[in-house]
PDB file of C-alpha atoms in Angstrom:
ATOM      1  CA  MET A   1     220.905 -20.893 111.609  1.00  0.00           C
ATOM      2  CA  SER A   2     218.059 -23.182 111.931  1.00  0.00           C
ATOM      3  CA  TYR A   3     215.752 -24.269 109.211  1.00  0.00           C
ATOM      4  CA  ALA A   4     212.068 -24.189 110.173  1.00  0.00           C
ATOM      5  CA  ARG A   5     210.184 -27.061 109.131  1.00  0.00           C
ATOM      6  CA  ARG A   6     207.147 -26.986 107.328  1.00  0.00           C
ATOM      7  CA  PRO A   7     204.039 -28.295 108.571  1.00  0.00           C
ATOM      8  CA  ASP A   8     203.059 -31.698 106.941  1.00  0.00           C
ATOM      9  CA  ARG A   9     200.868 -30.778 104.393  1.00  0.00           C
ATOM     10  CA  SER A  10     199.029 -33.866 102.309  1.00  0.00           C
ATOM     11  CA  PRO A  11     198.485 -33.215  98.945  1.00  0.00           C
ATOM     12  CA  LYS A  12     194.738 -32.017  98.201  1.00  0.00           C
ATOM     13  CA  PRO A  13     192.563 -34.897  96.878  1.00  0.00           C
ATOM     14  CA  LEU A  14     192.028 -34.956  93.243  1.00  0.00           C
ATOM     15  CA  ASP A  15     188.626 -33.985  91.689  1.00  0.00           C
ATOM     16  CA  LYS A  16     187.759 -34.365  87.896  1.00  0.00           C
ATOM     17  CA  ALA A  17     189.714 -31.106  86.876  1.00  0.00           C
ATOM     18  CA  ALA A  18     193.052 -32.180  88.798  1.00  0.00           C
ATOM     19  CA  LEU A  19     193.013 -35.779  87.507  1.00  0.00           C
ATOM     20  CA  GLU A  20     192.697 -34.312  83.539  1.00  0.00           C
ATOM     21  CA  ARG A  21     195.541 -32.001  84.262  1.00  0.00           C
ATOM     22  CA  LEU A  22     197.685 -34.682  85.598  1.00  0.00           C
ATOM     23  CA  ALA A  23     196.870 -36.652  82.733  1.00  0.00           C
ATOM     24  CA  LEU A  24     197.476 -33.894  80.114  1.00  0.00           C
ATOM     25  CA  ARG A  25     201.039 -32.960  82.016  1.00  0.00           C
ATOM     26  CA  TYR A  26     202.143 -36.950  82.009  1.00  0.00           C
ATOM     27  CA  VAL A  27     201.316 -37.230  78.242  1.00  0.00           C
ATOM     28  CA  GLU A  28     203.141 -34.040  77.237  1.00  0.00           C
ATOM     29  CA  ARG A  29     206.155 -35.373  79.043  1.00  0.00           C
ATOM     30  CA  TYR A  30     206.236 -38.862  78.027  1.00  0.00           C
ATOM     31  CA  ALA A  31     205.592 -40.887  74.922  1.00  0.00           C
ATOM     32  CA  THR A  32     203.208 -43.387  76.528  1.00  0.00           C
ATOM     33  CA  THR A  33     200.426 -46.190  76.091  1.00  0.00           C
ATOM     34  CA  ARG A  34     196.790 -45.734  77.676  1.00  0.00           C
ATOM     35  CA  ALA A  35     197.415 -48.676  79.897  1.00  0.00           C
ATOM     36  CA  ARG A  36     200.545 -46.801  81.371  1.00  0.00           C
ATOM     37  CA  LEU A  37     198.350 -43.707  81.698  1.00  0.00           C
ATOM     38  CA  ARG A  38     195.725 -45.495  83.550  1.00  0.00           C
ATOM     39  CA  GLN A  39     198.508 -46.827  85.932  1.00  0.00           C
ATOM     40  CA  TYR A  40     199.693 -43.500  86.638  1.00  0.00           C
ATOM     41  CA  LEU A  41     196.376 -41.762  87.306  1.00  0.00           C
ATOM     42  CA  ALA A  42     195.633 -44.780  89.569  1.00  0.00           C
ATOM     43  CA  ARG A  43     198.348 -44.224  91.363  1.00  0.00           C
ATOM     44  CA  LYS A  44     197.990 -40.610  91.658  1.00  0.00           C
ATOM     45  CA  LEU A  45     194.564 -41.479  93.141  1.00  0.00           C
ATOM     46  CA  ARG A  46     195.882 -44.057  95.546  1.00  0.00           C
ATOM     47  CA  GLU A  47     198.427 -41.417  96.944  1.00  0.00           C
ATOM     48  CA  ARG A  48     195.864 -38.411  96.853  1.00  0.00           C
ATOM     49  CA  GLY A  49     192.397 -39.757  97.180  1.00  0.00           C
ATOM     50  CA  TRP A  50     189.150 -38.570  95.322  1.00  0.00           C
ATOM     51  CA  GLU A  51     187.001 -35.862  96.171  1.00  0.00           C
ATOM     52  CA  GLY A  52     184.166 -36.520  94.015  1.00  0.00           C
ATOM     53  CA  ALA A  53     181.134 -37.846  94.828  1.00  0.00           C
ATOM     54  CA  ASP A  54     181.129 -40.565  92.111  1.00  0.00           C
ATOM     55  CA  ALA A  55     183.638 -43.076  91.072  1.00  0.00           C
ATOM     56  CA  PRO A  56     186.927 -41.525  89.276  1.00  0.00           C
ATOM     57  CA  GLU A  57     186.598 -42.541  85.297  1.00  0.00           C
ATOM     58  CA  ILE A  58     190.336 -43.185  84.397  1.00  0.00           C
ATOM     59  CA  ASP A  59     189.257 -45.632  81.316  1.00  0.00           C
ATOM     60  CA  SER A  60     187.252 -42.908  79.829  1.00  0.00           C
ATOM     61  CA  LEU A  61     189.821 -40.247  80.516  1.00  0.00           C
ATOM     62  CA  ALA A  62     192.625 -42.407  79.127  1.00  0.00           C
ATOM     63  CA  GLU A  63     190.340 -43.125  75.932  1.00  0.00           C
ATOM     64  CA  ARG A  64     189.800 -39.536  75.410  1.00  0.00           C
ATOM     65  CA  MET A  65     193.501 -38.736  75.470  1.00  0.00           C
ATOM     66  CA  ALA A  66     193.535 -41.354  72.698  1.00  0.00           C
ATOM     67  CA  GLU A  67     190.869 -39.797  70.652  1.00  0.00           C
ATOM     68  CA  LEU A  68     192.675 -36.790  70.953  1.00  0.00           C
ATOM     69  CA  ARG A  69     195.672 -38.495  69.563  1.00  0.00           C
ATOM     70  CA  TYR A  70     197.547 -37.450  72.607  1.00  0.00           C
ATOM     71  CA  VAL A  71     198.178 -41.170  73.076  1.00  0.00           C
ATOM     72  CA  ASP A  72     198.801 -43.323  70.132  1.00  0.00           C
ATOM     73  CA  ASP A  73     199.493 -47.172  71.257  1.00  0.00           C
ATOM     74  CA  ARG A  74     200.285 -48.036  67.527  1.00  0.00           C
ATOM     75  CA  ALA A  75     202.761 -45.238  67.193  1.00  0.00           C
ATOM     76  CA  PHE A  76     204.349 -45.882  70.566  1.00  0.00           C
ATOM     77  CA  ALA A  77     204.814 -49.584  69.815  1.00  0.00           C
ATOM     78  CA  GLU A  78     206.623 -49.055  66.411  1.00  0.00           C
ATOM     79  CA  ASN A  79     208.747 -46.139  67.630  1.00  0.00           C
ATOM     80  CA  LYS A  80     209.578 -48.779  70.495  1.00  0.00           C
ATOM     81  CA  ALA A  81     210.328 -51.481  68.439  1.00  0.00           C
ATOM     82  CA  ALA A  82     212.625 -49.719  65.988  1.00  0.00           C
ATOM     83  CA  SER A  83     214.504 -48.505  68.988  1.00  0.00           C
ATOM     84  CA  MET A  84     215.107 -51.918  70.415  1.00  0.00           C
ATOM     85  CA  GLY A  85     216.006 -53.199  66.835  1.00  0.00           C
ATOM     86  CA  ARG A  86     218.582 -50.291  66.663  1.00  0.00           C
ATOM     87  CA  LYS A  87     220.198 -51.748  69.933  1.00  0.00           C
ATOM     88  CA  GLY A  88     220.384 -55.141  68.440  1.00  0.00           C
ATOM     89  CA  LEU A  89     217.422 -56.783  70.372  1.00  0.00           C
ATOM     90  CA  GLY A  90     215.174 -59.492  68.786  1.00  0.00           C
ATOM     91  CA  ILE A  91     211.953 -59.699  68.128  1.00  0.00           C
ATOM     92  CA  ARG A  92     210.940 -61.914  70.959  1.00  0.00           C
ATOM     93  CA  ARG A  93     212.333 -59.414  73.097  1.00  0.00           C
ATOM     94  CA  VAL A  94     210.671 -56.471  71.749  1.00  0.00           C
ATOM     95  CA  GLU A  95     207.308 -58.186  71.925  1.00  0.00           C
ATOM     96  CA  GLN A  96     207.512 -58.791  75.673  1.00  0.00           C
ATOM     97  CA  ALA A  97     208.639 -54.989  75.867  1.00  0.00           C
ATOM     98  CA  LEU A  98     205.615 -53.987  74.321  1.00  0.00           C
ATOM     99  CA  ARG A  99     203.172 -56.403  75.965  1.00  0.00           C
ATOM    100  CA  HIS A 100     204.632 -54.983  79.567  1.00  0.00           C
ATOM    101  CA  ALA A 101     203.965 -51.652  78.282  1.00  0.00           C
ATOM    102  CA  GLY A 102     200.288 -52.476  77.850  1.00  0.00           C
ATOM    103  CA  VAL A 103     200.232 -52.429  74.154  1.00  0.00           C
ATOM    104  CA  GLU A 104     197.176 -54.445  72.632  1.00  0.00           C
ATOM    105  CA  ALA A 105     198.077 -57.796  70.555  1.00  0.00           C
ATOM    106  CA  GLN A 106     197.413 -56.108  67.235  1.00  0.00           C
ATOM    107  CA  ASP A 107     199.507 -52.871  67.445  1.00  0.00           C
ATOM    108  CA  VAL A 108     202.089 -55.417  68.699  1.00  0.00           C
ATOM    109  CA  GLU A 109     201.960 -57.664  65.685  1.00  0.00           C
ATOM    110  CA  ALA A 110     202.028 -54.548  63.764  1.00  0.00           C
ATOM    111  CA  ALA A 111     205.051 -53.074  64.938  1.00  0.00           C
ATOM    112  CA  THR A 112     207.065 -56.315  65.151  1.00  0.00           C
ATOM    113  CA  ALA A 113     205.866 -57.428  61.586  1.00  0.00           C
ATOM    114  CA  ALA A 114     209.670 -57.653  60.471  1.00  0.00           C
ATOM    115  CA  ASP A 115     210.975 -59.536  57.771  1.00  0.00           C
ATOM    116  CA  GLU A 116     214.060 -61.975  58.328  1.00  0.00           C
ATOM    117  CA  ASN A 117     216.826 -59.402  56.882  1.00  0.00           C
ATOM    118  CA  ASP A 118     215.772 -56.967  59.694  1.00  0.00           C
ATOM    119  CA  ALA A 119     216.064 -59.798  62.329  1.00  0.00           C
ATOM    120  CA  ALA A 120     219.458 -60.650  61.069  1.00  0.00           C
ATOM    121  CA  GLU A 121     220.713 -57.011  60.896  1.00  0.00           C
ATOM    122  CA  SER A 122     219.771 -56.674  64.271  1.00  0.00           C
ATOM    123  CA  ALA A 123     221.516 -59.950  65.352  1.00  0.00           C
ATOM    124  CA  ILE A 124     224.295 -58.574  63.659  1.00  0.00           C
ATOM    125  CA  ARG A 125     224.053 -55.210  65.851  1.00  0.00           C
ATOM    126  CA  PHE A 126     224.119 -56.912  68.856  1.00  0.00           C
ATOM    127  CA  ALA A 127     226.929 -59.358  68.116  1.00  0.00           C
ATOM    128  CA  LYS A 128     229.087 -56.005  66.895  1.00  0.00           C
ATOM    129  CA  ARG A 129     228.186 -54.452  70.362  1.00  0.00           C
ATOM    130  CA  ARG A 130     228.728 -57.496  72.642  1.00  0.00           C
ATOM    131  CA  ARG A 131     232.084 -58.501  70.347  1.00  0.00           C
ATOM    132  CA  ILE A 132     230.271 -62.103  69.402  1.00  0.00           C
ATOM    133  CA  GLY A 133     231.141 -64.406  66.419  1.00  0.00           C
ATOM    134  CA  PRO A 134     232.918 -61.946  63.475  1.00  0.00           C
ATOM    135  CA  PHE A 135     233.472 -59.581  65.642  1.00  0.00           C
ATOM    136  CA  SER A 136     235.285 -61.234  68.373  1.00  0.00           C
ATOM    137  CA  GLN A 137     238.963 -60.628  68.703  1.00  0.00           C
ATOM    138  CA  GLU A 138     239.742 -64.550  68.618  1.00  0.00           C
ATOM    139  CA  ALA A 139     237.827 -67.807  67.741  1.00  0.00           C
ATOM    140  CA  SER A 140     236.024 -69.078  71.227  1.00  0.00           C
ATOM    141  CA  ALA A 141     236.194 -72.187  72.961  1.00  0.00           C
ATOM    142  CA  PRO A 142     232.902 -74.230  72.878  1.00  0.00           C
ATOM    143  CA  GLU A 143     231.829 -73.004  76.506  1.00  0.00           C
ATOM    144  CA  THR A 144     232.145 -69.520  75.458  1.00  0.00           C
ATOM    145  CA  ILE A 145     230.116 -69.896  72.072  1.00  0.00           C
ATOM    146  CA  ARG A 146     227.437 -71.346  73.992  1.00  0.00           C
ATOM    147  CA  LYS A 147     227.455 -68.507  76.296  1.00  0.00           C
ATOM    148  CA  HIS A 148     227.313 -66.378  73.420  1.00  0.00           C
ATOM    149  CA  VAL A 149     224.448 -68.002  72.191  1.00  0.00           C
ATOM    150  CA  ALA A 150     222.679 -67.942  75.306  1.00  0.00           C
ATOM    151  CA  ALA A 151     223.085 -64.008  75.592  1.00  0.00           C
ATOM    152  CA  MET A 152     221.728 -63.781  71.789  1.00  0.00           C
ATOM    153  CA  MET A 153     218.685 -65.609  72.614  1.00  0.00           C
ATOM    154  CA  ARG A 154     218.231 -63.487  75.885  1.00  0.00           C
ATOM    155  CA  ALA A 155     218.155 -60.463  73.826  1.00  0.00           C
ATOM    156  CA  GLY A 156     215.181 -62.213  71.872  1.00  0.00           C
ATOM    157  CA  HIS A 157     217.070 -63.936  68.922  1.00  0.00           C
ATOM    158  CA  SER A 158     215.885 -67.301  67.733  1.00  0.00           C
ATOM    159  CA  PRO A 159     218.457 -70.106  68.211  1.00  0.00           C
ATOM    160  CA  SER A 160     219.130 -70.755  64.783  1.00  0.00           C
ATOM    161  CA  LEU A 161     219.831 -67.054  64.316  1.00  0.00           C
ATOM    162  CA  ALA A 162     221.878 -67.059  66.978  1.00  0.00           C
ATOM    163  CA  TRP A 163     223.824 -70.033  66.391  1.00  0.00           C
ATOM    164  CA  GLN A 164     224.214 -68.649  62.434  1.00  0.00           C
ATOM    165  CA  VAL A 165     226.028 -65.749  64.060  1.00  0.00           C
ATOM    166  CA  VAL A 166     228.187 -67.314  66.428  1.00  0.00           C
ATOM    167  CA  ARG A 167     229.409 -69.978  64.411  1.00  0.00           C
ATOM    168  CA  LEU A 168     231.171 -66.915  62.006  1.00  0.00           C
ATOM    169  CA  LYS A 169     235.051 -66.647  62.682  1.00  0.00           C
ATOM    170  CA  PRO A 170     236.371 -63.535  63.589  1.00  0.00           C
ATOM    171  CA  GLY A 171     236.357 -61.026  60.694  1.00  0.00           C
ATOM    172  CA  GLU A 172     234.082 -63.508  58.337  1.00  0.00           C
ATOM    173  CA  GLU A 173     232.004 -61.584  56.125  1.00  0.00           C
ATOM    174  CA  HIS A 174     228.256 -61.663  57.762  1.00  0.00           C
ATOM    175  CA  GLY A 175     226.228 -60.542  54.799  1.00  0.00           C
ATOM    176  CA  PHE A 176     225.039 -64.194  54.065  1.00  0.00           C
ATOM    177  CA  VAL A 177     223.471 -64.879  57.553  1.00  0.00           C
ATOM    178  CA  SER A 178     219.916 -63.710  56.446  1.00  0.00           C
ATOM    179  CA  GLY A 179     219.946 -65.485  53.362  1.00  0.00           C
ATOM    180  CA  GLN A 180     220.888 -69.085  54.813  1.00  0.00           C
ATOM    181  CA  GLN A 181     218.625 -72.094  55.671  1.00  0.00           C
ATOM    182  CA  SER A 182     217.149 -72.237  59.101  1.00  0.00           C
ATOM    183  CA  ARG A 183     219.516 -74.638  61.464  1.00  0.00           C
ATOM    184  CA  ASN A 184     217.375 -74.785  64.366  1.00  0.00           C
ATOM    185  CA  LYS A 185     217.772 -78.141  65.925  1.00  0.00           C
ATOM    186  CA  THR A 186     215.221 -79.862  68.216  1.00  0.00           C
ATOM    187  CA  SER A 187     217.886 -80.188  70.841  1.00  0.00           C
ATOM    188  CA  PRO A 188     220.816 -78.130  72.193  1.00  0.00           C
ATOM    189  CA  ILE A 189     223.093 -81.313  72.207  1.00  0.00           C
ATOM    190  CA  ASP A 190     222.233 -81.812  68.489  1.00  0.00           C
ATOM    191  CA  TRP A 191     223.667 -78.227  67.765  1.00  0.00           C
ATOM    192  CA  GLU A 192     227.303 -78.003  66.060  1.00  0.00           C
ATOM    193  CA  LEU A 193     229.692 -75.951  67.262  1.00  0.00           C
TER     194      LEU A 193
END
């Protein structure tokens, strides 16, 4: 049995109504930002072309979706920050992800305005997930400790907080981490293991 091939059909170029339908379909499927919506629509225009005489109004369409509250950058930022915090990622990592998603600076700042206790709780969650510090099976060698601190810093935690968590012995109580003074030193050579 042979399968007949369809003749190559390139998709129709977009017009204003089709562009609006694409935007609506995108925002109903995904929690997104205005910047991501603009990127999506620009990609669709590159793929399919534009049929209208005047230039497509991607920016105004994204702004209209925001006015209709289909797109809310601040809510996106708050939800993303909360989700990443539950995974144990630090504030720096959250800010980086939000900037990459195209969230404006004031929305990033509002979403990541967490107090020191939230940062410590997030670091403890990361340590538990990766079995670092008080959640490890046995005391770690100095080189392993450095690797654990590096992993925590890559996850967006401050060096002082990472060292506080990693210095905890296996099974040691970790509730005091958030209340301790910052031990941030100027050089990694000065840090105590």
